PDB file of C-alpha atoms and ligand atoms in Angstrom:
ATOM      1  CA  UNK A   1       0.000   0.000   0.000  1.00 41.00           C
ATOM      2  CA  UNK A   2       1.450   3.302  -0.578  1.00 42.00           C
ATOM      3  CA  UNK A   3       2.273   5.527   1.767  1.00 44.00           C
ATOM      4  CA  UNK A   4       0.226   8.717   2.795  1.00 48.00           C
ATOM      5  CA  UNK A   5      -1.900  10.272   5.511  1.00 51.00           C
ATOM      6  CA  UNK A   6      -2.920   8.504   8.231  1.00 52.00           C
ATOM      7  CA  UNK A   7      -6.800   8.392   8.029  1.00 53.00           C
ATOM      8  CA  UNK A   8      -6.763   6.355  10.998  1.00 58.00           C
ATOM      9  CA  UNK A   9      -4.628   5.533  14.010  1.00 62.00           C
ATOM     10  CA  UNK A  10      -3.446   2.564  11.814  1.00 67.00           C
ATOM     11  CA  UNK A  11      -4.689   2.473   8.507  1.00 69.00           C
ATOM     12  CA  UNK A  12      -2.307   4.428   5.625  1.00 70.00           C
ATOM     13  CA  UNK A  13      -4.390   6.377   3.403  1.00 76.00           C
ATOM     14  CA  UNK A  14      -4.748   4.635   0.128  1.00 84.00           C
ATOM     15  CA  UNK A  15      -6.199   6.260  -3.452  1.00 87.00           C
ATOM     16  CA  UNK A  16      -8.011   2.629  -3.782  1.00 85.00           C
ATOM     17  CA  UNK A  17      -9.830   3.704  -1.141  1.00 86.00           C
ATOM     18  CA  UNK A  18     -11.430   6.518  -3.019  1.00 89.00           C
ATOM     19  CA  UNK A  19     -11.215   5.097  -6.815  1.00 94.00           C
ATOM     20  CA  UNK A  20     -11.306   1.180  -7.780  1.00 95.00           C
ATOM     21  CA  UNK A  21      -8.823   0.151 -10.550  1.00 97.00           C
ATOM     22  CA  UNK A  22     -10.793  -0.187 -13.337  1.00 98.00           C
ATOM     23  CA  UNK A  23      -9.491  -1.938 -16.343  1.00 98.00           C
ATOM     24  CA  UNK A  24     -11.666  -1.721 -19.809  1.00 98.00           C
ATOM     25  CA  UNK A  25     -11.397  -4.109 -22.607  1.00 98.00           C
ATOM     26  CA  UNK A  26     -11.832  -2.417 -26.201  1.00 98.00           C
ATOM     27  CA  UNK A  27     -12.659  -5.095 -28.566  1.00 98.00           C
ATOM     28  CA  UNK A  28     -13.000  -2.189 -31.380  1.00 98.00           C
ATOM     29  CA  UNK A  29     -14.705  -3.496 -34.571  1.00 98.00           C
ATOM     30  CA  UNK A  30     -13.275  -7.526 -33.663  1.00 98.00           C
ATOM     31  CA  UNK A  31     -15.225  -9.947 -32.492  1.00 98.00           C
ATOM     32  CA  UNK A  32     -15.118 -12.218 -29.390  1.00 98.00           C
ATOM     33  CA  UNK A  33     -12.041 -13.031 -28.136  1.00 98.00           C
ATOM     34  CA  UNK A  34     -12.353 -17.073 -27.858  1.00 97.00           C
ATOM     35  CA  UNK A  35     -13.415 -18.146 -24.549  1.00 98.00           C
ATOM     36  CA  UNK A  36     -14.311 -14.827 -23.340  1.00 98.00           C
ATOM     37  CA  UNK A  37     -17.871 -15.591 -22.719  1.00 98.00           C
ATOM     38  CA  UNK A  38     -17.165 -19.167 -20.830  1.00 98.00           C
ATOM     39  CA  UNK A  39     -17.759 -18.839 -17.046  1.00 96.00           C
ATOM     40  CA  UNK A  40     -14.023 -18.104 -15.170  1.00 94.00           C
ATOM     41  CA  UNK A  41     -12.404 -16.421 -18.232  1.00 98.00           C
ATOM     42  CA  UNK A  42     -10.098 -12.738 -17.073  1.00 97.00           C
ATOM     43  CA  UNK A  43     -13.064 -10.608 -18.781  1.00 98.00           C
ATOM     44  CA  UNK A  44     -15.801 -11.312 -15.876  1.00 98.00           C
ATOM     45  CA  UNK A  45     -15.950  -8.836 -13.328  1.00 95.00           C
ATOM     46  CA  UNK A  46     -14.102  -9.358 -10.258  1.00 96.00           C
ATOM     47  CA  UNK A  47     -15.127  -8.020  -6.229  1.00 94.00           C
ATOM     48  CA  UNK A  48     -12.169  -5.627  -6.004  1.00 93.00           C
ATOM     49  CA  UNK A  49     -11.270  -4.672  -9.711  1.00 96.00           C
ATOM     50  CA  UNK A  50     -14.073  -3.161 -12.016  1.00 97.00           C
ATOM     51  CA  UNK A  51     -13.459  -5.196 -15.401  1.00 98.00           C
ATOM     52  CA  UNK A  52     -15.583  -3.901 -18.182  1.00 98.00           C
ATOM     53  CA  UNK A  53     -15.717  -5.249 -21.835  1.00 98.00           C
ATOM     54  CA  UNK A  54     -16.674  -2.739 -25.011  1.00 98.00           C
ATOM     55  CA  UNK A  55     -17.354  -5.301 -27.897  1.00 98.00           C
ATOM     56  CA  UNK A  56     -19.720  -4.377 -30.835  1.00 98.00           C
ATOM     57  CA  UNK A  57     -23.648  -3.632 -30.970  1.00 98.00           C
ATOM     58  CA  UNK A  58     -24.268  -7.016 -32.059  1.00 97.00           C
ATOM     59  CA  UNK A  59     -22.504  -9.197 -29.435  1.00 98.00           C
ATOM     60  CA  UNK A  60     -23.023  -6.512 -26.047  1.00 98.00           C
ATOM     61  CA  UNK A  61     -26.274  -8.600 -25.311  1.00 98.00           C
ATOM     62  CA  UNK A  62     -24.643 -12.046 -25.723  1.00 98.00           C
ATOM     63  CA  UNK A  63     -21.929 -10.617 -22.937  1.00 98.00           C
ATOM     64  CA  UNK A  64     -23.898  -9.195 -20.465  1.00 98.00           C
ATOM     65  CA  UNK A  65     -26.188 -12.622 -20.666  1.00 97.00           C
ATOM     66  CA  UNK A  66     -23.598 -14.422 -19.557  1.00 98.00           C
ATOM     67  CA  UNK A  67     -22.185 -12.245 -16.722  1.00 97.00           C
ATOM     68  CA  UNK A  68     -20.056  -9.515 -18.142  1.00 98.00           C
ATOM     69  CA  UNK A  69     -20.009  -5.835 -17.468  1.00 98.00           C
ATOM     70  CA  UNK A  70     -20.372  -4.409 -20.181  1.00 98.00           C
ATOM     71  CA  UNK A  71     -20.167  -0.941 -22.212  1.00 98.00           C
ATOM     72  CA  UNK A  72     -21.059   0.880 -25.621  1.00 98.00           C
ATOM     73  CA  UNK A  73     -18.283   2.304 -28.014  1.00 98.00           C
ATOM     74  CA  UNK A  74     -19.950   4.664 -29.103  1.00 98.00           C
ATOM     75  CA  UNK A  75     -23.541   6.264 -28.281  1.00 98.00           C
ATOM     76  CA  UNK A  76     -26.093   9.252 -30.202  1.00 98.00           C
ATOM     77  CA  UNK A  77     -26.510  12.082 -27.853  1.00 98.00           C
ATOM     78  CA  UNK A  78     -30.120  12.078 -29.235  1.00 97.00           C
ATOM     79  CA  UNK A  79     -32.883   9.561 -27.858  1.00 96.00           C
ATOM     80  CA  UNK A  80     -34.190   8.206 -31.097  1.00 96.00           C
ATOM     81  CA  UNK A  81     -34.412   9.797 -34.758  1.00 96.00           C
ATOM     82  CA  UNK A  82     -33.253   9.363 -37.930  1.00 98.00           C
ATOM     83  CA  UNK A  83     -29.496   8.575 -37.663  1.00 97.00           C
ATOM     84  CA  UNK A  84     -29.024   5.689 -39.837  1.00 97.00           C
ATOM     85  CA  UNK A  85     -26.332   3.189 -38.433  1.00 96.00           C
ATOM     86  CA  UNK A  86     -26.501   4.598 -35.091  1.00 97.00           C
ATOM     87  CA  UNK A  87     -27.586   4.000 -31.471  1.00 98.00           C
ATOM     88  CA  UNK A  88     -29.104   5.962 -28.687  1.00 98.00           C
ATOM     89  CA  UNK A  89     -27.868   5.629 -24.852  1.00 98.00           C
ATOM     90  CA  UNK A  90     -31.231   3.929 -24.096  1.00 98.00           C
ATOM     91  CA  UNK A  91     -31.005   1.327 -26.147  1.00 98.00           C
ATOM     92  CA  UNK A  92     -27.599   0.354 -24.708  1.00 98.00           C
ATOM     93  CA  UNK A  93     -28.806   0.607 -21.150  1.00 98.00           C
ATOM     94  CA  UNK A  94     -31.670  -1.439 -22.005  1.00 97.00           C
ATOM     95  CA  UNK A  95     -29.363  -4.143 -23.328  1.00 97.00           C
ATOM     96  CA  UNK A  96     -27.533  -4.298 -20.451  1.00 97.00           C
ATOM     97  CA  UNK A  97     -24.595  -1.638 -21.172  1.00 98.00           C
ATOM     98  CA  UNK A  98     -23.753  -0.064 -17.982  1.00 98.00           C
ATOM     99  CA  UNK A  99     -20.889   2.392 -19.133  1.00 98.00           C
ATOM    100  CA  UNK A 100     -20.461   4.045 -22.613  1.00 98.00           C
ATOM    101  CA  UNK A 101     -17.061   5.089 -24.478  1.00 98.00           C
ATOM    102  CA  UNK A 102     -17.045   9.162 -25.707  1.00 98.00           C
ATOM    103  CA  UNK A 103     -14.890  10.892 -28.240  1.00 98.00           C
ATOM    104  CA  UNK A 104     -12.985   7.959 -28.738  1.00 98.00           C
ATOM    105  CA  UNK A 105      -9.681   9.467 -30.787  1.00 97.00           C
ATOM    106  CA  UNK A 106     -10.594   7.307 -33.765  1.00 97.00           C
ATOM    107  CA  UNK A 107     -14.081   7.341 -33.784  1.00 97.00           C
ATOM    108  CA  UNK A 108     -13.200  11.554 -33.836  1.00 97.00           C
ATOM    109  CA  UNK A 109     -10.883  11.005 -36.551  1.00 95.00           C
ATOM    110  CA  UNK A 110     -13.008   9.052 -38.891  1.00 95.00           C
ATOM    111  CA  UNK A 111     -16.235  10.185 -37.593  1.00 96.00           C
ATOM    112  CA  UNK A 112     -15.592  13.585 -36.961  1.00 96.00           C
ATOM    113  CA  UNK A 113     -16.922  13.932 -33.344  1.00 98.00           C
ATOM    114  CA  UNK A 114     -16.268  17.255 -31.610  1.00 98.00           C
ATOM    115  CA  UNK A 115     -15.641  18.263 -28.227  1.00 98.00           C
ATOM    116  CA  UNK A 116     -19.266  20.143 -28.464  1.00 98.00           C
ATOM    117  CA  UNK A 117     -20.495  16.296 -29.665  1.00 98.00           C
ATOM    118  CA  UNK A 118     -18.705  14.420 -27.453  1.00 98.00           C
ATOM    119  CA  UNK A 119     -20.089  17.011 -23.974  1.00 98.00           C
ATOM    120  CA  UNK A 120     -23.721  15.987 -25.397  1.00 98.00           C
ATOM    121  CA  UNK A 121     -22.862  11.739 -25.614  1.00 98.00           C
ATOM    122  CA  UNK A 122     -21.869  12.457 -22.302  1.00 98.00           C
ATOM    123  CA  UNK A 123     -24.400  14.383 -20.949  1.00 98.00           C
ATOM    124  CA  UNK A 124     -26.779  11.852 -22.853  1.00 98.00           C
ATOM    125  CA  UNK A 125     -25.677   8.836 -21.133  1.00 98.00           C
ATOM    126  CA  UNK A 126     -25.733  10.313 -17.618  1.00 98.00           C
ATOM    127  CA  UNK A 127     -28.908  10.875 -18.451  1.00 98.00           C
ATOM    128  CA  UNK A 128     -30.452   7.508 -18.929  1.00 98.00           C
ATOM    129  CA  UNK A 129     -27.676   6.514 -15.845  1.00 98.00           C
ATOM    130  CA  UNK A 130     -25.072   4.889 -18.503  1.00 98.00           C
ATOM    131  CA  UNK A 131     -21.447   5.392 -16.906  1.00 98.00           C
ATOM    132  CA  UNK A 132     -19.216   7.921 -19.468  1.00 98.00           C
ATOM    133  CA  UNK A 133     -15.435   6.937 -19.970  1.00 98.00           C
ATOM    134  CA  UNK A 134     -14.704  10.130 -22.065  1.00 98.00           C
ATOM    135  CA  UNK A 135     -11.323   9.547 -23.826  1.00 98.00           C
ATOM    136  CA  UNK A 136      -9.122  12.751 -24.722  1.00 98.00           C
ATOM    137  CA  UNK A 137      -5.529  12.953 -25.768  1.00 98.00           C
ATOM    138  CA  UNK A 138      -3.232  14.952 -27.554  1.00 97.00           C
ATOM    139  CA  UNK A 139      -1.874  14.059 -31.321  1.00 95.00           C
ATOM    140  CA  UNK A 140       1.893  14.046 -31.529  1.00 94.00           C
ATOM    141  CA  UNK A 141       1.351  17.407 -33.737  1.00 95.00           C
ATOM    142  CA  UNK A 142      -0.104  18.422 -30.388  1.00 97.00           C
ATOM    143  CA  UNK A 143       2.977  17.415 -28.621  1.00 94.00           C
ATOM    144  CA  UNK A 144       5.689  18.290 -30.987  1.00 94.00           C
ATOM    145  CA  UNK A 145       4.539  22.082 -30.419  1.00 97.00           C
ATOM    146  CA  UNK A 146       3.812  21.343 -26.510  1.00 96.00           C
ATOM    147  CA  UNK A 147       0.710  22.106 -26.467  1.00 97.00           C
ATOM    148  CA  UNK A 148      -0.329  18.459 -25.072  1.00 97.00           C
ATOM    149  CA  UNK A 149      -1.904  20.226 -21.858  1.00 98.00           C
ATOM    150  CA  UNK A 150      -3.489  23.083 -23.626  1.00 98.00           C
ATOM    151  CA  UNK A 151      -5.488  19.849 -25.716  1.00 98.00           C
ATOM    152  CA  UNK A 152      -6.392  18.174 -22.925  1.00 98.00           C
ATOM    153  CA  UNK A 153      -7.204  21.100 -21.264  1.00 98.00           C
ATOM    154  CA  UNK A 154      -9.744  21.745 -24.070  1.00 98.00           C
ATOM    155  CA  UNK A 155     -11.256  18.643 -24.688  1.00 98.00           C
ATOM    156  CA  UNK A 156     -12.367  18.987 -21.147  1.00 98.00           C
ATOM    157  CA  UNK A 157     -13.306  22.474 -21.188  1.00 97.00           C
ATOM    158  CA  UNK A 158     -17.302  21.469 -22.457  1.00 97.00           C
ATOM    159  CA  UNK A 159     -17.697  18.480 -20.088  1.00 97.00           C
ATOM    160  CA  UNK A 160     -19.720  18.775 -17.184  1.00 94.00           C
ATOM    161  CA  UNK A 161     -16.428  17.877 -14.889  1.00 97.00           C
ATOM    162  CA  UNK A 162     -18.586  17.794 -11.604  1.00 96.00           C
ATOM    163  CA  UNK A 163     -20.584  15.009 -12.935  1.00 96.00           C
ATOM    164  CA  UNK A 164     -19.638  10.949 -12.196  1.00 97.00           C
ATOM    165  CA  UNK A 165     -17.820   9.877 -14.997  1.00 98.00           C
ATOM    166  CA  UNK A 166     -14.182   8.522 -15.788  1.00 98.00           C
ATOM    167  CA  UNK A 167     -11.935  10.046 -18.117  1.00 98.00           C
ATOM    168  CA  UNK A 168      -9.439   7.780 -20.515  1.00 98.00           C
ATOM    169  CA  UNK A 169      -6.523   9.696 -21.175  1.00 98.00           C
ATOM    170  CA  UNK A 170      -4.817   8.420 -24.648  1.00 97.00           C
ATOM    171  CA  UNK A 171      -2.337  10.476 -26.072  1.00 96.00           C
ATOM    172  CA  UNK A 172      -3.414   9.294 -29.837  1.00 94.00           C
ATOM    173  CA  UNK A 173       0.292   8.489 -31.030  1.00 92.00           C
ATOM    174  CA  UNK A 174       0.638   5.846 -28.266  1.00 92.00           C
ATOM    175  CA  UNK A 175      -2.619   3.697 -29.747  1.00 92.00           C
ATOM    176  CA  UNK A 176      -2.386   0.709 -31.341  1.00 87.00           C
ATOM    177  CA  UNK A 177       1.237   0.025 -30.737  1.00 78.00           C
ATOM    178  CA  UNK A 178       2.364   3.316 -31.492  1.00 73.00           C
ATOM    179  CA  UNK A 179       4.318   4.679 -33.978  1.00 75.00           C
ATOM    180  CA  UNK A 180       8.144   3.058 -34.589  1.00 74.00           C
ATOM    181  CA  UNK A 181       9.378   6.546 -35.727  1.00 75.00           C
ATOM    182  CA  UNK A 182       7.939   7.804 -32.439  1.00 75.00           C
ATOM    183  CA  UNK A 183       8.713   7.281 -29.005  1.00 74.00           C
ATOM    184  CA  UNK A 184       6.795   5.107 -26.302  1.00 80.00           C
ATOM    185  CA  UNK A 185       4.507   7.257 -24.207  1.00 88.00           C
ATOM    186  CA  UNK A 186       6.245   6.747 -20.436  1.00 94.00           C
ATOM    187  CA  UNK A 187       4.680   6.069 -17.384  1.00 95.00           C
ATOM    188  CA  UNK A 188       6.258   9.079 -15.980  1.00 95.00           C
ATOM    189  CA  UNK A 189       5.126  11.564 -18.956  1.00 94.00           C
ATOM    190  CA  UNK A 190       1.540   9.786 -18.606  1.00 96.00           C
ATOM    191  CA  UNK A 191       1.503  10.332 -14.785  1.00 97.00           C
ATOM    192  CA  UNK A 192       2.002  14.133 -15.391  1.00 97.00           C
ATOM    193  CA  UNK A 193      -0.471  14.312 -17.944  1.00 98.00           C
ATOM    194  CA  UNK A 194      -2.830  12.611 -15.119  1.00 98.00           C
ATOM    195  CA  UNK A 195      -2.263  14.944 -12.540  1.00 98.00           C
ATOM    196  CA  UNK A 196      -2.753  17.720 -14.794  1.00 98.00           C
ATOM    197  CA  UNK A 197      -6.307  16.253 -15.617  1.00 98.00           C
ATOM    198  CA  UNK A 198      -7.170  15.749 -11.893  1.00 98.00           C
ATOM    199  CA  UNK A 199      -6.325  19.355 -10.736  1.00 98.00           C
ATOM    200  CA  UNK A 200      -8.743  20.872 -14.100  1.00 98.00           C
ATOM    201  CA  UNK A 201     -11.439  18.635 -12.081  1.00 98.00           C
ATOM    202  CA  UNK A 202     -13.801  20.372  -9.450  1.00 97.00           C
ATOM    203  CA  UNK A 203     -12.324  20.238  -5.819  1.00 97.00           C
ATOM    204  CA  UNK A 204     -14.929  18.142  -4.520  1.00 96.00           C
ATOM    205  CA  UNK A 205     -13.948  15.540  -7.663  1.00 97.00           C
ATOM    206  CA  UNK A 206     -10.790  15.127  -7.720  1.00 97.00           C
ATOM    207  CA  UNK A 207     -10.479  12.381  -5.087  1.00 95.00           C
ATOM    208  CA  UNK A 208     -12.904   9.985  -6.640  1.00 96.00           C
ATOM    209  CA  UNK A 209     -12.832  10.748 -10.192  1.00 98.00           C
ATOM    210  CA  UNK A 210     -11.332   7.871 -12.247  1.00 98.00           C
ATOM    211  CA  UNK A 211      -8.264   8.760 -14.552  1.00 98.00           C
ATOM    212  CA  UNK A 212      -7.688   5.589 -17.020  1.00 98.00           C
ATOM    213  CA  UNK A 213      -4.323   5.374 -19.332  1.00 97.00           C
ATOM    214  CA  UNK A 214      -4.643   4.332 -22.720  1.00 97.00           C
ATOM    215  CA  UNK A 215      -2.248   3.923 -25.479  1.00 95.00           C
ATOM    216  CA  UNK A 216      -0.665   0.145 -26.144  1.00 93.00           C
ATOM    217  CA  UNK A 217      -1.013  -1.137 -22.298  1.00 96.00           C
ATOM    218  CA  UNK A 218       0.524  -4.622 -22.268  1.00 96.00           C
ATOM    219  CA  UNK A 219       1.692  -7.320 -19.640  1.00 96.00           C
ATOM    220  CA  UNK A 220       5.164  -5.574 -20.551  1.00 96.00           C
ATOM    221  CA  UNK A 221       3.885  -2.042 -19.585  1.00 96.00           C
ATOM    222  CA  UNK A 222       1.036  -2.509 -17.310  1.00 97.00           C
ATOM    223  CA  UNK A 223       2.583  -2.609 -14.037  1.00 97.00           C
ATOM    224  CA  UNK A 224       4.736   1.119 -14.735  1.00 97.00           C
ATOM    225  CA  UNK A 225       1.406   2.488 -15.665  1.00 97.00           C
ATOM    226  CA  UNK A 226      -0.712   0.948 -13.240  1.00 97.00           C
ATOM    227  CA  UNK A 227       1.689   1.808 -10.304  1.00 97.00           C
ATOM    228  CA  UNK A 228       1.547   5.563 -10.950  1.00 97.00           C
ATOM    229  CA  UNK A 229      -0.706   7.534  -8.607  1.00 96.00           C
ATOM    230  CA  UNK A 230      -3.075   9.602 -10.831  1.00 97.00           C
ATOM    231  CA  UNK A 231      -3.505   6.240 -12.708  1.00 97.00           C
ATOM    232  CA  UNK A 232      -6.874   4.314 -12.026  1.00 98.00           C
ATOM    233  CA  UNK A 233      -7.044   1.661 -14.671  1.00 98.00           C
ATOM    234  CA  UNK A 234      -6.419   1.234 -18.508  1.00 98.00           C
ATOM    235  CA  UNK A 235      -8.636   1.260 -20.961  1.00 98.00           C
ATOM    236  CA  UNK A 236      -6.827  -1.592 -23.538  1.00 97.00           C
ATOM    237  CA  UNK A 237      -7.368  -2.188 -27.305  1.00 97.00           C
ATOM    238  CA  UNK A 238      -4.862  -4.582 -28.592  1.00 95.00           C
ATOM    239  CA  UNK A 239      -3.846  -6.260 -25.919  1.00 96.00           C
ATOM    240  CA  UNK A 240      -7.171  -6.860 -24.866  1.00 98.00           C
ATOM    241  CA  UNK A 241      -7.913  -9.210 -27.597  1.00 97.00           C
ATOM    242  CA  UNK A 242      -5.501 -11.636 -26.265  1.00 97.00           C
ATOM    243  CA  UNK A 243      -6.724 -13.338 -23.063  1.00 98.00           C
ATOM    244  CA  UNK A 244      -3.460 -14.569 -21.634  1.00 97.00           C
ATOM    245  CA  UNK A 245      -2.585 -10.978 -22.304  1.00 97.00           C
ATOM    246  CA  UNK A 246      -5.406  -9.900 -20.330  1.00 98.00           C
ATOM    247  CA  UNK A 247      -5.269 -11.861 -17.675  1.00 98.00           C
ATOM    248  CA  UNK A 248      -1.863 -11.036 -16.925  1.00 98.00           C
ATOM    249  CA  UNK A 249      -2.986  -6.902 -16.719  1.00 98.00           C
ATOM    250  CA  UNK A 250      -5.462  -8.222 -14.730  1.00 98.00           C
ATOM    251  CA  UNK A 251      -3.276  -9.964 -12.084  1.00 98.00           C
ATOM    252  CA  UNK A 252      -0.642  -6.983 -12.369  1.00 98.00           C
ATOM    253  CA  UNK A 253      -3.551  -4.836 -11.455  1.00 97.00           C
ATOM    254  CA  UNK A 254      -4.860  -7.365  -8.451  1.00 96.00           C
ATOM    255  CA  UNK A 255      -0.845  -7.691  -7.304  1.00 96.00           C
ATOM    256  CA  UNK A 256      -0.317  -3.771  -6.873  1.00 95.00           C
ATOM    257  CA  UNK A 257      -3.446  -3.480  -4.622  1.00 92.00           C
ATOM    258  CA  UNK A 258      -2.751  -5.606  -2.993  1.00 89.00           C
ATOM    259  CA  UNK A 259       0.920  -4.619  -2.177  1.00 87.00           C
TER     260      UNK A 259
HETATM  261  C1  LIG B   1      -7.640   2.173 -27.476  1.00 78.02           C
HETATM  262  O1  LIG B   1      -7.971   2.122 -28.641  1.00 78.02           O
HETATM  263  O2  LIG B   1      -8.394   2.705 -26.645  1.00 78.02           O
HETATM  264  C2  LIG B   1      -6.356   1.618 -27.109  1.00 78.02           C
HETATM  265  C3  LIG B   1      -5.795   2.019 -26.000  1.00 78.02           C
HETATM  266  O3  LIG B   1      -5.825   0.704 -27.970  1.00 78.02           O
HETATM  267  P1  LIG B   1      -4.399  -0.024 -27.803  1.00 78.02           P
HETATM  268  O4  LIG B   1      -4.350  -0.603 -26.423  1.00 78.02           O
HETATM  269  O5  LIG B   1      -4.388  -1.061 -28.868  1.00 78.02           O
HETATM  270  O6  LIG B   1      -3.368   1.029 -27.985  1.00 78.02           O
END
């Protein structure tokens, strides 16, 4: 347990105390990694780690059937209509979705959400009580000029901060394995960024608000990123995919709380 006030005669303060580790699955556009849905495999939810699964529209129902927490990718700010192709936050709370993915980097990349978009998904889904995991994240453009805090900054600036949702931060040149002519985002750099995030929050938010990394976590990584204070969980795309992979980010994540 790390050490930090004493909230009691004998017991250390610890951030788990205020925020559960919280480690999300992206399946993406993929389909179900094999074995997922069999009773025992890493994706079921555990009593002191929230696991949560994102796989497509057509296969959320077959997950939550058989146990899994799971989430939307992607979710229309508007209750019904005509959107062709997409879904409202009802529908995925009505088929069992209990947390929803906004502003996704690639979904605004190839689907051109906005930060004024992405404040109505989430403002949408707290409505019908779906649980936001808004992602932001600066581009390596972003970075190269160092204005990396100044994105972030913005991306939150529409969000209703006081509100109780988790934020993914994925600085977009660390996703999907990165870039080889790039570097590796750090721990260290990612913990800044993370602090950063949780002093923009409201006062009385900052303690309990969840702060998820994203960008290539893997068995290799997980335990440098998962060990930093400001960082509450991952929210994993590749790796993911894998179970042994995901297992082992599991048990990482189960090991350092309980250290
Ligand atoms: C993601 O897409 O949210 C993500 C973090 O993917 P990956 O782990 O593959 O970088």
């Amino acid at each position: 347990m790390k050490a930090g006030i004493l909230i009691h005669d004998s017991i250390p303060y610890s951030r788990y105390m205020s925020r559960r580790l919280l480690i999300a699955a992206n399946w993406k556009m993929n389909v179900v990694p094999t074995g997922a849905l069999e009773k025992g495999s890493p994706y079921h939810p555990l009593s002191d780690i929230d696991i949560v699964v994102f796989p497509t529209f057509l296969d959320i129902l077959e997950c939550s059937t058989v146990g899994l927490m799971v989430g939307g990718q992607y979710g229309h700010p508007e209750s019904q209509g005509a959107h062709t192709g997409d879904i409202s936050m009802a529908i995925l709370k009505n088929i069992g979705c209990r947390y929803v993915l906004c502003g996704h980097s690639e979904r605004r990349a190839s689907h051109g959400e906005t930060d004024e978009f992405v404040a109505e998904q989430v403002a949408a889904a707290l409505e019908v009580g779906l649980h936001p995991i808004v992602c932001i994240g600066e581009t390596w453009e972003d970075r190269k000029k160092k204005k990396e805090k100044a994105k972030v900054e913005e991306q939150l600036s529409l969000l209703s901060l006081g509100s109780d949702l988790t934020i993914a931060y994925e600085p977009v040149w660390a996703i999907s394995g990165g870039d080889p002519d790039k570097p590796a985002a750090t721990a260290d750099d990612s913990q800044q960024m993370h602090e950063f995030i949780r002093s923009l929050l409201p006062k009385d938010r900052q303690e309990q608000t969840r702060i998820l990394y994203g960008g290539s976590m893997k068995p290799e990584n997980a335990r440098e990123f998962l060990n930093q204070e400001d960082i509450d969980g991952g929210l994993i795309g590749g790796a993911s995919l894998d179970p042994k992979k995901f297992v082992e980010i599991v048990r990482i994540a189960e090991e350092l709380l309980m250290s």
